[in-house]
PDB file of C-alpha atoms in Angstrom:
ATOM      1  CA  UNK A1364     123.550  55.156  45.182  1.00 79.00           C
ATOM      2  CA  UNK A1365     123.362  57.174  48.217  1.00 82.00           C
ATOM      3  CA  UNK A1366     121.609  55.470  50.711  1.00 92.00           C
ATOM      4  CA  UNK A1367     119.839  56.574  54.435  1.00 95.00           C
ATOM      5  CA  UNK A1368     119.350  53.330  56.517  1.00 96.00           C
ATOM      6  CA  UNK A1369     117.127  52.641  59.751  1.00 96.00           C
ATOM      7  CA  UNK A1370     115.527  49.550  61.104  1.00 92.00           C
ATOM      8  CA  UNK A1371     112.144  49.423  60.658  1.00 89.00           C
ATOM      9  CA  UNK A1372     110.819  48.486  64.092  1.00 90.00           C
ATOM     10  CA  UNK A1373     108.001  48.632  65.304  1.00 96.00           C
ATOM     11  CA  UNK A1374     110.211  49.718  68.650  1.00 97.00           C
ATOM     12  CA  UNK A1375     108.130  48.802  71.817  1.00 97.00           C
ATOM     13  CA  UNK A1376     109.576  51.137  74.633  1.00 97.00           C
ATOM     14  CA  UNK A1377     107.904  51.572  78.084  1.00 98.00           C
ATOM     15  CA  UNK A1378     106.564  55.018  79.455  1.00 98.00           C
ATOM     16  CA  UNK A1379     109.338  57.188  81.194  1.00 98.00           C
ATOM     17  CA  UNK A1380     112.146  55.261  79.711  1.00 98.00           C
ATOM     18  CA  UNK A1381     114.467  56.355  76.510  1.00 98.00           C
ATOM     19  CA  UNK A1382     114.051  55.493  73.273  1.00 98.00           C
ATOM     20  CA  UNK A1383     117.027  55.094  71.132  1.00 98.00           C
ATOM     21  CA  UNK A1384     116.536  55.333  67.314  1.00 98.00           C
ATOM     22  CA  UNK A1385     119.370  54.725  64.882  1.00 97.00           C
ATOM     23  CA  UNK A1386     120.293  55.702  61.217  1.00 97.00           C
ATOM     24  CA  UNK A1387     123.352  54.802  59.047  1.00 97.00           C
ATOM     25  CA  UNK A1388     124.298  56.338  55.773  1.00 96.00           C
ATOM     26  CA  UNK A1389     126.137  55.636  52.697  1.00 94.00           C
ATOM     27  CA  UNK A1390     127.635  59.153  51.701  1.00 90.00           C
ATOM     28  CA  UNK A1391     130.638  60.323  54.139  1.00 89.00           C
ATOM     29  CA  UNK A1392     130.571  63.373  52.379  1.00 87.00           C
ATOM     30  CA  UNK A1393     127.377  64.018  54.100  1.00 90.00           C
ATOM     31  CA  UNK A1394     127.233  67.060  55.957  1.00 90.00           C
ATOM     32  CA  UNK A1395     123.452  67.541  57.124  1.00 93.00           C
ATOM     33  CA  UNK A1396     121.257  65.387  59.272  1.00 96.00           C
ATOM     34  CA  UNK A1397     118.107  65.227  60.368  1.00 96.00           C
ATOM     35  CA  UNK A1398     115.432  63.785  62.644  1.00 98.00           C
ATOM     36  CA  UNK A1399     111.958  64.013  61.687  1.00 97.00           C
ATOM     37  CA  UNK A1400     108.577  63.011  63.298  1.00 98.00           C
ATOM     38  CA  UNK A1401     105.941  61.938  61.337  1.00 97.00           C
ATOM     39  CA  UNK A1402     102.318  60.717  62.606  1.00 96.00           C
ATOM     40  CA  UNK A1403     100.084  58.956  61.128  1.00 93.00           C
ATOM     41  CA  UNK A1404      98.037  60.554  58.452  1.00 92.00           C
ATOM     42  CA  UNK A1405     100.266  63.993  58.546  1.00 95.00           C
ATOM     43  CA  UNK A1406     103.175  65.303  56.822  1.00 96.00           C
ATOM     44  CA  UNK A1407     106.857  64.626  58.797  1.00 96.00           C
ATOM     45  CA  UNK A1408     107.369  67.555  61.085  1.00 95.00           C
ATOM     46  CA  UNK A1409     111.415  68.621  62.311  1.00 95.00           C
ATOM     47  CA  UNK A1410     112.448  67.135  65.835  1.00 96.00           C
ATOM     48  CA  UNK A1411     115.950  67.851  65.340  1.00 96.00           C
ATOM     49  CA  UNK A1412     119.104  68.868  63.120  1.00 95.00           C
ATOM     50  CA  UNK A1413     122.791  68.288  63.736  1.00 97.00           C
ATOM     51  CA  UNK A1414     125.761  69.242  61.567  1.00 94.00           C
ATOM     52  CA  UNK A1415     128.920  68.510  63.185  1.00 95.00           C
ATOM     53  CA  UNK A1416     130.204  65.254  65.532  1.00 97.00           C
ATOM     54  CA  UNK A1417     128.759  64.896  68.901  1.00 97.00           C
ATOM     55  CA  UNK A1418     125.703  65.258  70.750  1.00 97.00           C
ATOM     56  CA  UNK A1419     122.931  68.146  70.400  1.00 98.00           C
ATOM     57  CA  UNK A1420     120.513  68.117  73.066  1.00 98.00           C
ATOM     58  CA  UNK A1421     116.898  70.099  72.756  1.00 97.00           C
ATOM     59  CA  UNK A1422     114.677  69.427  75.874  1.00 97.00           C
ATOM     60  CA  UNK A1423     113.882  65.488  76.000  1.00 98.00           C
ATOM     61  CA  UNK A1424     115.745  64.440  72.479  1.00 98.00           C
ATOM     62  CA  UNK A1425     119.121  64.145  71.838  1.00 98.00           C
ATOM     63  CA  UNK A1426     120.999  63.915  68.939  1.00 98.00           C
ATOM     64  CA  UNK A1427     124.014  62.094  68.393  1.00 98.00           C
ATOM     65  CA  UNK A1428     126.120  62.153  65.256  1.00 98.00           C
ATOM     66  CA  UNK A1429     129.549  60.175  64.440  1.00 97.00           C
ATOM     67  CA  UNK A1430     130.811  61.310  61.158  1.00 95.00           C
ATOM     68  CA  UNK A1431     133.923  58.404  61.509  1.00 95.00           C
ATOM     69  CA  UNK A1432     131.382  55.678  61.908  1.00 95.00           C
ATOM     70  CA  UNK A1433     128.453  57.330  59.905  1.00 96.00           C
ATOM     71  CA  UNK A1434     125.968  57.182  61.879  1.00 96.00           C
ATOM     72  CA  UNK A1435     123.026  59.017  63.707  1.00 98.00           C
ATOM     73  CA  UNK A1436     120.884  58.305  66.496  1.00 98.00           C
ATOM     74  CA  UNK A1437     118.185  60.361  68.418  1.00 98.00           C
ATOM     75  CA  UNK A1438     117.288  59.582  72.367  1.00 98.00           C
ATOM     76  CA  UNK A1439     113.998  60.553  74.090  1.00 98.00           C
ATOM     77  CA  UNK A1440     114.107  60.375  77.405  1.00 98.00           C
ATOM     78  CA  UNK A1441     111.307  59.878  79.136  1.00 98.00           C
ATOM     79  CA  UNK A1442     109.594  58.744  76.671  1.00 98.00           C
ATOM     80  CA  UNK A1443     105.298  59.504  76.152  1.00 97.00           C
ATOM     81  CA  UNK A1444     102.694  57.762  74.961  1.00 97.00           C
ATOM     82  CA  UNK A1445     102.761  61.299  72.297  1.00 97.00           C
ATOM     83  CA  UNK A1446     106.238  60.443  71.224  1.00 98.00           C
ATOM     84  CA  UNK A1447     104.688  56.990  69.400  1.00 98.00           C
ATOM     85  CA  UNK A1448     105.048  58.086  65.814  1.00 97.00           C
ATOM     86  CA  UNK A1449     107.346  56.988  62.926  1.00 97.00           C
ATOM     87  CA  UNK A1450     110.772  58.621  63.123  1.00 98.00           C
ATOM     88  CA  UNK A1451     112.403  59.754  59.920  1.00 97.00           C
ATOM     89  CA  UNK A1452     116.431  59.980  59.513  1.00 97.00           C
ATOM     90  CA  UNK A1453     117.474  62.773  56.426  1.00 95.00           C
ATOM     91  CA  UNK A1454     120.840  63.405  55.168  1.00 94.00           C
ATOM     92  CA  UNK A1455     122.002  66.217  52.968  1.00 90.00           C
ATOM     93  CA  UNK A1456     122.532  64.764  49.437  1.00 82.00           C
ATOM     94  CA  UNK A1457     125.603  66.575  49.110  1.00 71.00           C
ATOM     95  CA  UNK A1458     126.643  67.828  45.837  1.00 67.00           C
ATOM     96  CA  UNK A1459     125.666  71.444  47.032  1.00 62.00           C
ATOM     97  CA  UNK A1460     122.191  70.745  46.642  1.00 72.00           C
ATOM     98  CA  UNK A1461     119.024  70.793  48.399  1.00 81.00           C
ATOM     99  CA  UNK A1462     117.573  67.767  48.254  1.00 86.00           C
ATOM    100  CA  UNK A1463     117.727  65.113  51.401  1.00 90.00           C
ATOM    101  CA  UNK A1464     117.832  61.105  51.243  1.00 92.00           C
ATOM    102  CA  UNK A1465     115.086  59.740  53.366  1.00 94.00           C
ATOM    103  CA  UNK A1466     115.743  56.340  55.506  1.00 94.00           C
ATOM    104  CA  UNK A1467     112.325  54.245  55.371  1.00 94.00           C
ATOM    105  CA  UNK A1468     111.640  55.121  59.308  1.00 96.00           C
ATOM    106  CA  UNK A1469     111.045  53.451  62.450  1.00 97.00           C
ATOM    107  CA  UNK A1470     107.912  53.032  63.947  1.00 97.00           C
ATOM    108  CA  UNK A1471     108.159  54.203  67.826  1.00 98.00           C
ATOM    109  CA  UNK A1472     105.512  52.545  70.319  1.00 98.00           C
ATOM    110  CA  UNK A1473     105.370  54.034  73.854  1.00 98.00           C
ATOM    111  CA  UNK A1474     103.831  51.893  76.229  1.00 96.00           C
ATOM    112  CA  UNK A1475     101.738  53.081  79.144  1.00 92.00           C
TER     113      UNK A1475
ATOM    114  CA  UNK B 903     110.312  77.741  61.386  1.00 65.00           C
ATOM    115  CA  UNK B 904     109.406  78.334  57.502  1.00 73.00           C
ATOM    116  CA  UNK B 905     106.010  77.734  56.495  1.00 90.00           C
ATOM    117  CA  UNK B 906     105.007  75.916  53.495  1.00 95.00           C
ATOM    118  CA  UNK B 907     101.269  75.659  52.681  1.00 96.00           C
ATOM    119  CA  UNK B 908      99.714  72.774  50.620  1.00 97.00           C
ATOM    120  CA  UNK B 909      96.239  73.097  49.439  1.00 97.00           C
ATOM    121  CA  UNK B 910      93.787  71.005  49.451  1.00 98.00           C
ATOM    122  CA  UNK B 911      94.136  69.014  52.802  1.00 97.00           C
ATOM    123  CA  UNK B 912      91.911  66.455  50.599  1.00 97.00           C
ATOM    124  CA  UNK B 913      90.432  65.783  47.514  1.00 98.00           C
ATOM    125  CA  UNK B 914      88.147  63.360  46.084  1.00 98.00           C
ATOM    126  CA  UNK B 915      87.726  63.204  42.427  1.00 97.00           C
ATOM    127  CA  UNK B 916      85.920  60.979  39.748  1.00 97.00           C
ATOM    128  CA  UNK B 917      88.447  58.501  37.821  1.00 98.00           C
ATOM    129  CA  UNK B 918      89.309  60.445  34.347  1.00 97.00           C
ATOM    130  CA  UNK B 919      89.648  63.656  35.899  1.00 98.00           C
ATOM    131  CA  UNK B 920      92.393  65.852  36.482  1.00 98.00           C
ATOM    132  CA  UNK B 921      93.430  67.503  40.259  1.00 98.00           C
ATOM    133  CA  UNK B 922      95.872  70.511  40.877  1.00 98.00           C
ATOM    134  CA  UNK B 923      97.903  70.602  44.294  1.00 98.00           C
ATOM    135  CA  UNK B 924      99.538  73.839  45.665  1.00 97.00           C
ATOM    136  CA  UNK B 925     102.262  74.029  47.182  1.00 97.00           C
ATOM    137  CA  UNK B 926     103.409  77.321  48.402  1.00 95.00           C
ATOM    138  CA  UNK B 927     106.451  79.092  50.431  1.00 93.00           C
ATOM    139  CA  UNK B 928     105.053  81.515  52.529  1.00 92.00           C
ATOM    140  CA  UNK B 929     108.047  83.679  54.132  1.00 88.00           C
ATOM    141  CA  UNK B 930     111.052  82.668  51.639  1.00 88.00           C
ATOM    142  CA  UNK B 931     111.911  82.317  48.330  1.00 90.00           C
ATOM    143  CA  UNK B 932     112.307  78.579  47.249  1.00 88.00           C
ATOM    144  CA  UNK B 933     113.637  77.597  43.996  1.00 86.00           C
ATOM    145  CA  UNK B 934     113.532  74.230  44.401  1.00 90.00           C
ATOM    146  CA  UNK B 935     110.515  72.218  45.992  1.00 94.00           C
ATOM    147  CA  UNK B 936     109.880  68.500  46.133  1.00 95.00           C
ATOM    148  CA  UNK B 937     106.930  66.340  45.507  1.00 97.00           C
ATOM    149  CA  UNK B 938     106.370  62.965  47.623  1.00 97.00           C
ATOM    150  CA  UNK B 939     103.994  60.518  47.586  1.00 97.00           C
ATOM    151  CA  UNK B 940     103.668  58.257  50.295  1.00 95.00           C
ATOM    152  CA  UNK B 941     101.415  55.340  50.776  1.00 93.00           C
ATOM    153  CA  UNK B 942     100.019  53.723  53.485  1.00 89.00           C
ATOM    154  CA  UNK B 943     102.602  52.268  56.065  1.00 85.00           C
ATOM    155  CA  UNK B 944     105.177  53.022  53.517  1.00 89.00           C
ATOM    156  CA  UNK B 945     107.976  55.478  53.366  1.00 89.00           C
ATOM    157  CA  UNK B 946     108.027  58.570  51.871  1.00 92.00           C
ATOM    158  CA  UNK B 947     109.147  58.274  47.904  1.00 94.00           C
ATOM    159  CA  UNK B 948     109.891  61.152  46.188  1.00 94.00           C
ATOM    160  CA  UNK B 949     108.501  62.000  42.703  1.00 96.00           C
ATOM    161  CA  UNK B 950     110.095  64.930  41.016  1.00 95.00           C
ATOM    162  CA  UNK B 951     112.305  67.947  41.837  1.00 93.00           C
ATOM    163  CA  UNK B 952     110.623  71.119  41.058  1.00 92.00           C
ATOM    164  CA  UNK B 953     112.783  73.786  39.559  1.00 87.00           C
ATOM    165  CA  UNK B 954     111.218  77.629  39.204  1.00 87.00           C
ATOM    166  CA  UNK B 955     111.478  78.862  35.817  1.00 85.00           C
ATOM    167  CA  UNK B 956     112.474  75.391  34.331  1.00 87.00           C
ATOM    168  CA  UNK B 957     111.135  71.901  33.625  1.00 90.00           C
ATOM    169  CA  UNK B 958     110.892  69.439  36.529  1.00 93.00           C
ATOM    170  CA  UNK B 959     113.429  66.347  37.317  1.00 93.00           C
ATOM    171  CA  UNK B 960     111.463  63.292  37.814  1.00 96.00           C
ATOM    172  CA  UNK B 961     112.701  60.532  39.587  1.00 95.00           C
ATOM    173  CA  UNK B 962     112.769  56.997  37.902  1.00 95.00           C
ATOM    174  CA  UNK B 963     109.007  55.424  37.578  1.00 95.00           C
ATOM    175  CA  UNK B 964     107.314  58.290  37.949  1.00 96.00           C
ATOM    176  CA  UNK B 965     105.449  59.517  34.148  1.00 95.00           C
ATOM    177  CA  UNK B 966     105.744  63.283  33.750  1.00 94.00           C
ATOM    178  CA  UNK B 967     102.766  63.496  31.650  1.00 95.00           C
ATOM    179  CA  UNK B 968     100.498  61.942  34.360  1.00 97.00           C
ATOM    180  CA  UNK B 969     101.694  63.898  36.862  1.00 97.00           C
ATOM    181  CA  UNK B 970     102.657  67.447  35.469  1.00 97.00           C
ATOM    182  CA  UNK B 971     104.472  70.021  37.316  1.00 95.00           C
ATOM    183  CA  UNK B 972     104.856  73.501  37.414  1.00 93.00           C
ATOM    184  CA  UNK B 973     106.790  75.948  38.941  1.00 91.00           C
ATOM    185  CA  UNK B 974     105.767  79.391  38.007  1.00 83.00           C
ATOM    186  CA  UNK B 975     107.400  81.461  40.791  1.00 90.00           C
ATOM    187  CA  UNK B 976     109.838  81.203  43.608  1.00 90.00           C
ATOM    188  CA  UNK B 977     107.223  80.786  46.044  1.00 93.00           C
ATOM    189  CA  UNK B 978     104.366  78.288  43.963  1.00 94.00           C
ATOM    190  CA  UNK B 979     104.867  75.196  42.713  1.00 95.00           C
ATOM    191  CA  UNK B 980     102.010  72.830  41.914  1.00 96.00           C
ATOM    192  CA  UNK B 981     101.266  69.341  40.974  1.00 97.00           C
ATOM    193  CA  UNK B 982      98.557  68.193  38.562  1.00 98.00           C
ATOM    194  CA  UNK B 983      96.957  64.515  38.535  1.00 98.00           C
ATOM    195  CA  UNK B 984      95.774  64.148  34.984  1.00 97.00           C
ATOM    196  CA  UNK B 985      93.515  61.460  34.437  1.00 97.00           C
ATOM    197  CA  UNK B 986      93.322  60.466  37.697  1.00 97.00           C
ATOM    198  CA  UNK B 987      92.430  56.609  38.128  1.00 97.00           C
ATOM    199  CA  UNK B 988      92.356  54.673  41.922  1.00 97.00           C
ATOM    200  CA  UNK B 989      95.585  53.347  42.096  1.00 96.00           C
ATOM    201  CA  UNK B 990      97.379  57.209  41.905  1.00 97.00           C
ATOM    202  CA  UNK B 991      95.154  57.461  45.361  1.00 97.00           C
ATOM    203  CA  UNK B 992      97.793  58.474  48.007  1.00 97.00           C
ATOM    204  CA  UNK B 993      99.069  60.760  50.294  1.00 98.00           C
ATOM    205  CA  UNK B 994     100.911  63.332  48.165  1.00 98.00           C
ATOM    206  CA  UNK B 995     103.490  66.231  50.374  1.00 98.00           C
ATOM    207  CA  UNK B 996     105.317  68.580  49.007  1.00 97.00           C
ATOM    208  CA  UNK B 997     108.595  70.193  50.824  1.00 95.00           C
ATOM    209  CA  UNK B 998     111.071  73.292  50.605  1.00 92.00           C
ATOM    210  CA  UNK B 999     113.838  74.229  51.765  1.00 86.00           C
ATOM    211  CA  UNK B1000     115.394  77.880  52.116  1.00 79.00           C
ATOM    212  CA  UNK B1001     119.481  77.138  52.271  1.00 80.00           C
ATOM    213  CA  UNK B1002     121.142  74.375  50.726  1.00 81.00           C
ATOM    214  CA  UNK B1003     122.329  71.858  53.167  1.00 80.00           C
ATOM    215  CA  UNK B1004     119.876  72.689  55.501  1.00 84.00           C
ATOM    216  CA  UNK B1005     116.029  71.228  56.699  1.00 87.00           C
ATOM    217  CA  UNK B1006     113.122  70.798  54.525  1.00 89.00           C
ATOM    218  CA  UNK B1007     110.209  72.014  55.156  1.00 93.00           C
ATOM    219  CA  UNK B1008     106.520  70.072  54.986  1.00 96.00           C
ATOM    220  CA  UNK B1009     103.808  71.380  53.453  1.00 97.00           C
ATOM    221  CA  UNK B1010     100.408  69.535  54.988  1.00 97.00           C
ATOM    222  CA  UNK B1011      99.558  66.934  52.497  1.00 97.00           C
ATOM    223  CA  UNK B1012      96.817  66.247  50.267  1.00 98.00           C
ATOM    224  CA  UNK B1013      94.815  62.848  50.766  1.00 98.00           C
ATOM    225  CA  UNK B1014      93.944  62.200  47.207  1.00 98.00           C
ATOM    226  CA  UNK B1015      91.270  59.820  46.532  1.00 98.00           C
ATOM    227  CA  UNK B1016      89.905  58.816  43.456  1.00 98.00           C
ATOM    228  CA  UNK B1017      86.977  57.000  42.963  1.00 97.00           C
TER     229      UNK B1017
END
């Protein structure tokens, strides 16, 4: 069973500092991965993707991905009281197809 | 980014009846959508793989005949409720992608109630 996994939080961070969120994942023949942002009462919307080893940087988030150690992690830096949402990690189910395996999330609380 | 619409936003219907979700792809082709329901403070679970031109994959758990899907074209899918009763009250979302490998796309979600 092919497995996405996150701690659930809630993660308490303070305003202007980074957040680090982190994801593990079962398959190592993974090859797509993906941060998502999801508030609450709305559908998850796309922070970030990342597809080979290293880090990917877009504005405030960064994405870091070690294939070896199979894990992901996204950092906002200076974090806003905006950025509290629940933060969803995706990985390509493989098997040339197009369906993702969702971790559970973690809920992100900025504090002002 | 692709766009995929989901209509309604929300629904309320009477317990017994039946309610039809749309999902559509608006500037691609997508042969395969999925359908997620999610409820409060929980994670997103998916439901069923929706295949154009042939029958849907449901996941384990989820009845086909209670929730019936259909995907008529490569840019509609939808997602029929039958017999609706309170506890199938959630937040349902359906997604697409347009490459395999690569991100899925949201439509809006429907808040179904049912009362």
């Amino acid at each position: 069973q092919k497995e996405v996994e996150q701690n659930s939080g809630p993660l308490s961070v303070p305003e202007g500092a980074i957040a680090s969120l982190n994801c593990t994942y079962s398959d190592r023949g993974s090859q797509s991965f993906f941060w998502y942002r999801q508030y609450s009462g709305k559908s998850p919307e796309l922070i970030m993707s990342i597809y080979s080893n290293g880090d990917k940087e877009d504005g405030r988030f960064t994405a870091q991905l070690n294939k070896a150690s199979q894990y992901v992690s996204l950092l906002i830096r200076d974090s806003q009281p905006s950025d509290s949402a629940t933060y969803l990690c995706a990985v390509n189910a493989g098997d040339s197809n197009y369906q993702l395996i969702w971790g559970a999330g973690t809920k992100l609380i900025i504090k002002p | 980014g692709a766009v995929v619409s989901q209509h309604p936003s929300r629904v309320i219907c009477k317990s017994g009846t039946s309610v039809k979700i749309e999902c559509r792809s608006l500037d691609f082709q997508a042969t395969t959508m999925f359908w997620y329901r999610q409820f409060p403070k929980q994670s997103l679970m998916l439901m069923a793989t929706s295949n154009e031109g042939s029958k849907a994959t449901y996941e384990q758990g989820v009845e086909k005949d209670k929730f019936l899907i259909n995907h008529a074209s490569l840019t509609l899918s939808t997602l029929t409720v039958t017999s609706a009763h309170p506890e199938d009250s959630s937040f349902y979302i359906c997604s697409a992608s347009f490459r395999i490998n690569t991100e899925a796309f949201f439509g809006q979600g429907t808040r179904l109630t049912v009362v």
